[in-house]
C-alpha cells in the first residue's frame, strides 16, 4: 500500500515550472547536402516561389506562399513522384502572428523521401483545398475548419466533424 500524502494544498501546486517553455528546434542542413532533395527543390522553384528551404530530421522542409499550395502539391505529386499525403494540419499562431501555419507532409514511395510543405495563412484568409489531389485531405481539412476555423475553399463537403453545427469560433 502507498504511503499517505496530504492533499490539502494540491491545487495550489503547479505541475509545470515554465508554462511558456518552447522546445529547442532541430538542426537545419542545407538542401544541397542531398542530391534528391536538391533536384526536387530545383524543379519546384521553376513552378512556384520558394520562400525558404532546408533539411530537418531527414525531411525537406519548404515554405511557399499560401496561394501556391495547390500548384506546389500538384507538382510534387505529378512531376516529382510524392504519391502520398501523409499528414495535413494547422498550427495556431493567432496570439503571436495572427494566423496559422498550414503544413503538408508528403511521402515518395519510390524515392523513400519525405517533404514537408509549409505556408502561413492570416486568420482572415482562406486556403484552397487539395482534396481533389489527395482524398485523405477531406477529413484533415474539415478538422482544420472545425478546430481552428480555417476556411478551405472548394472543399466538396465543408461540414463540422466534431463540434456542433451551430458552433461559432
Short mmCIF file of C-alpha atoms in Angstrom, two decimals:
data_model
loop_
_atom_site.label_atom_id
_atom_site.label_comp_id
_atom_site.label_asym_id
_atom_site.label_seq_id
_atom_site.Cartn_x
_atom_site.Cartn_y
_atom_site.Cartn_z
CA UNK A 1 0.00 0.00 0.00
CA UNK A 2 1.20 3.53 -0.81
CA UNK A 3 2.20 5.93 1.90
CA UNK A 4 -0.39 8.65 2.51
CA UNK A 5 0.47 12.16 1.36
CA UNK A 6 -1.58 15.16 2.49
CA UNK A 7 -3.74 16.65 -0.26
CA UNK A 8 -4.83 19.92 1.33
CA UNK A 9 -2.64 22.11 -0.94
CA UNK A 10 -2.65 20.01 -4.12
CA UNK A 11 -4.44 22.62 -6.24
CA UNK A 12 -2.03 25.35 -5.19
CA UNK A 13 0.90 23.42 -6.62
CA UNK A 14 1.90 23.83 -10.23
CA UNK A 15 2.89 20.75 -12.14
CA UNK A 16 4.88 22.80 -14.65
CA UNK A 17 7.67 25.15 -13.75
CA UNK A 18 7.54 27.12 -17.00
CA UNK A 19 4.15 27.43 -18.71
CA UNK A 20 5.63 29.07 -21.78
CA UNK A 21 8.56 26.73 -22.37
CA UNK A 22 9.44 26.47 -26.06
CA UNK A 23 11.30 23.35 -27.07
CA UNK A 24 14.57 23.91 -28.92
CA UNK A 25 14.46 23.44 -32.69
CA UNK A 26 16.30 20.72 -34.56
CA UNK A 27 19.40 21.41 -36.63
CA UNK A 28 18.85 22.53 -40.21
CA UNK A 29 21.02 21.26 -43.06
CA UNK A 30 21.36 22.89 -46.49
CA UNK A 31 19.33 21.35 -49.31
CA UNK A 32 22.50 20.84 -51.34
CA UNK A 33 23.57 18.12 -48.88
CA UNK A 34 21.07 15.70 -50.51
CA UNK A 35 21.05 15.36 -54.31
CA UNK A 36 17.46 14.05 -54.48
CA UNK A 37 16.10 16.94 -52.43
CA UNK A 38 18.22 19.42 -54.39
CA UNK A 39 16.72 18.12 -57.64
CA UNK A 40 13.18 18.26 -56.22
CA UNK A 41 13.68 21.82 -55.00
CA UNK A 42 15.19 22.95 -58.30
CA UNK A 43 12.21 21.53 -60.21
CA UNK A 44 9.68 23.09 -57.84
CA UNK A 45 11.35 26.50 -57.92
CA UNK A 46 10.50 26.71 -61.64
CA UNK A 47 6.80 26.48 -60.75
CA UNK A 48 6.38 28.46 -57.51
CA UNK A 49 8.32 31.00 -55.47
CA UNK A 50 10.20 29.24 -52.64
CA UNK A 51 10.44 31.42 -49.52
CA UNK A 52 12.75 29.09 -47.59
CA UNK A 53 14.04 25.52 -47.81
CA UNK A 54 16.20 23.30 -45.64
CA UNK A 55 16.57 19.70 -44.50
CA UNK A 56 15.49 18.94 -40.94
CA UNK A 57 15.37 15.46 -39.36
CA UNK A 58 15.81 13.89 -42.80
CA UNK A 59 12.84 15.74 -44.33
CA UNK A 60 12.97 18.52 -46.90
CA UNK A 61 11.06 21.50 -45.48
CA UNK A 62 9.78 24.05 -48.00
CA UNK A 63 7.99 27.34 -47.28
CA UNK A 64 5.72 28.65 -50.05
CA UNK A 65 3.02 31.30 -50.35
CA UNK A 66 -0.40 30.09 -49.19
CA UNK A 67 -1.88 30.95 -52.61
CA UNK A 68 0.53 28.44 -54.23
CA UNK A 69 -0.40 25.42 -52.11
CA UNK A 70 -2.32 23.57 -54.85
CA UNK A 71 0.34 24.27 -57.50
CA UNK A 72 3.05 23.06 -55.13
CA UNK A 73 1.24 19.87 -54.09
CA UNK A 74 0.26 19.11 -57.71
CA UNK A 75 3.84 19.49 -58.93
CA UNK A 76 5.23 17.34 -56.13
CA UNK A 77 2.65 14.62 -56.79
CA UNK A 78 2.61 14.54 -60.60
CA UNK A 79 6.16 15.54 -61.55
CA UNK A 80 8.29 14.65 -58.51
CA UNK A 81 6.53 11.36 -57.50
CA UNK A 82 5.48 12.27 -53.96
CA UNK A 83 2.50 9.95 -54.11
CA UNK A 84 1.20 10.02 -50.51
CA UNK A 85 -0.12 12.93 -48.50
CA UNK A 86 0.67 11.57 -45.05
CA UNK A 87 -0.49 14.47 -42.90
CA UNK A 88 -2.13 17.86 -43.25
CA UNK A 89 -2.94 20.23 -40.41
CA UNK A 90 -2.52 23.70 -38.97
CA UNK A 91 -0.56 25.20 -36.10
CA UNK A 92 -2.18 28.06 -34.20
CA UNK A 93 -0.12 31.27 -34.12
CA UNK A 94 -3.10 33.59 -33.51
CA UNK A 95 -1.62 35.23 -30.41
CA UNK A 96 1.85 35.88 -31.85
CA UNK A 97 1.39 36.23 -35.63
CA UNK A 98 -2.41 36.47 -36.14
CA UNK A 99 -2.65 33.37 -38.28
CA UNK A 100 -1.92 29.71 -38.86
CA UNK A 101 0.95 27.72 -40.24
CA UNK A 102 -0.50 25.10 -42.59
CA UNK A 103 1.68 22.09 -43.30
CA UNK A 104 1.51 19.15 -45.70
CA UNK A 105 3.69 16.07 -45.08
CA UNK A 106 4.27 14.10 -48.29
CA UNK A 107 5.99 10.77 -48.95
CA UNK A 108 7.54 9.38 -52.11
CA UNK A 109 7.41 5.60 -52.00
CA UNK A 110 9.73 5.29 -55.00
CA UNK A 111 12.42 7.63 -53.60
CA UNK A 112 11.88 6.80 -49.91
CA UNK A 113 11.91 10.54 -49.13
CA UNK A 114 9.61 12.92 -47.26
CA UNK A 115 8.82 16.57 -47.95
CA UNK A 116 7.04 18.95 -45.62
CA UNK A 117 5.40 21.89 -47.39
CA UNK A 118 4.54 24.83 -45.12
CA UNK A 119 2.74 28.10 -45.66
CA UNK A 120 1.45 30.86 -43.41
CA UNK A 121 -2.20 31.87 -43.55
CA UNK A 122 -3.62 35.01 -41.95
CA UNK A 123 -6.59 34.33 -39.68
CA UNK A 124 -8.92 36.21 -42.05
CA UNK A 125 -7.76 34.42 -45.23
CA UNK A 126 -8.82 31.12 -46.77
CA UNK A 127 -6.76 28.35 -48.33
CA UNK A 128 -7.55 26.23 -51.40
CA UNK A 129 -8.45 22.58 -50.91
CA UNK A 130 -6.07 19.83 -52.02
CA UNK A 131 -8.81 17.20 -51.66
CA UNK A 132 -9.12 16.68 -55.45
CA UNK A 133 -5.45 15.63 -55.47
CA UNK A 134 -5.45 13.52 -52.30
CA UNK A 135 -8.68 12.06 -50.98
CA UNK A 136 -7.25 11.85 -47.45
CA UNK A 137 -7.27 15.65 -47.27
CA UNK A 138 -11.06 15.58 -46.88
CA UNK A 139 -11.13 14.91 -43.14
CA UNK A 140 -7.94 16.82 -42.36
CA UNK A 141 -9.26 19.98 -44.00
CA UNK A 142 -12.57 19.57 -42.22
CA UNK A 143 -10.72 19.17 -38.93
CA UNK A 144 -8.76 22.41 -39.60
CA UNK A 145 -12.08 24.17 -40.17
CA UNK A 146 -13.71 22.58 -37.15
CA UNK A 147 -10.92 23.03 -34.59
CA UNK A 148 -9.23 26.25 -35.81
CA UNK A 149 -11.78 27.98 -38.02
CA UNK A 150 -9.53 27.79 -41.11
CA UNK A 151 -11.71 28.33 -44.19
CA UNK A 152 -10.91 25.88 -47.00
CA UNK A 153 -12.07 27.00 -50.45
CA UNK A 154 -13.51 24.50 -52.97
CA UNK A 155 -13.85 21.70 -50.43
CA UNK A 156 -16.57 19.25 -51.57
CA UNK A 157 -18.27 18.92 -48.17
CA UNK A 158 -17.10 21.52 -45.65
CA UNK A 159 -19.07 20.35 -42.62
CA UNK A 160 -18.04 20.13 -38.97
CA UNK A 161 -16.93 16.70 -37.78
CA UNK A 162 -16.55 17.19 -34.01
CA UNK A 163 -18.17 20.42 -32.88
CA UNK A 164 -21.91 21.12 -33.08
CA UNK A 165 -23.12 22.52 -36.43
CA UNK A 166 -24.15 25.82 -34.81
CA UNK A 167 -20.72 26.34 -33.15
CA UNK A 168 -19.22 29.80 -33.65
CA UNK A 169 -15.50 30.26 -33.22
#
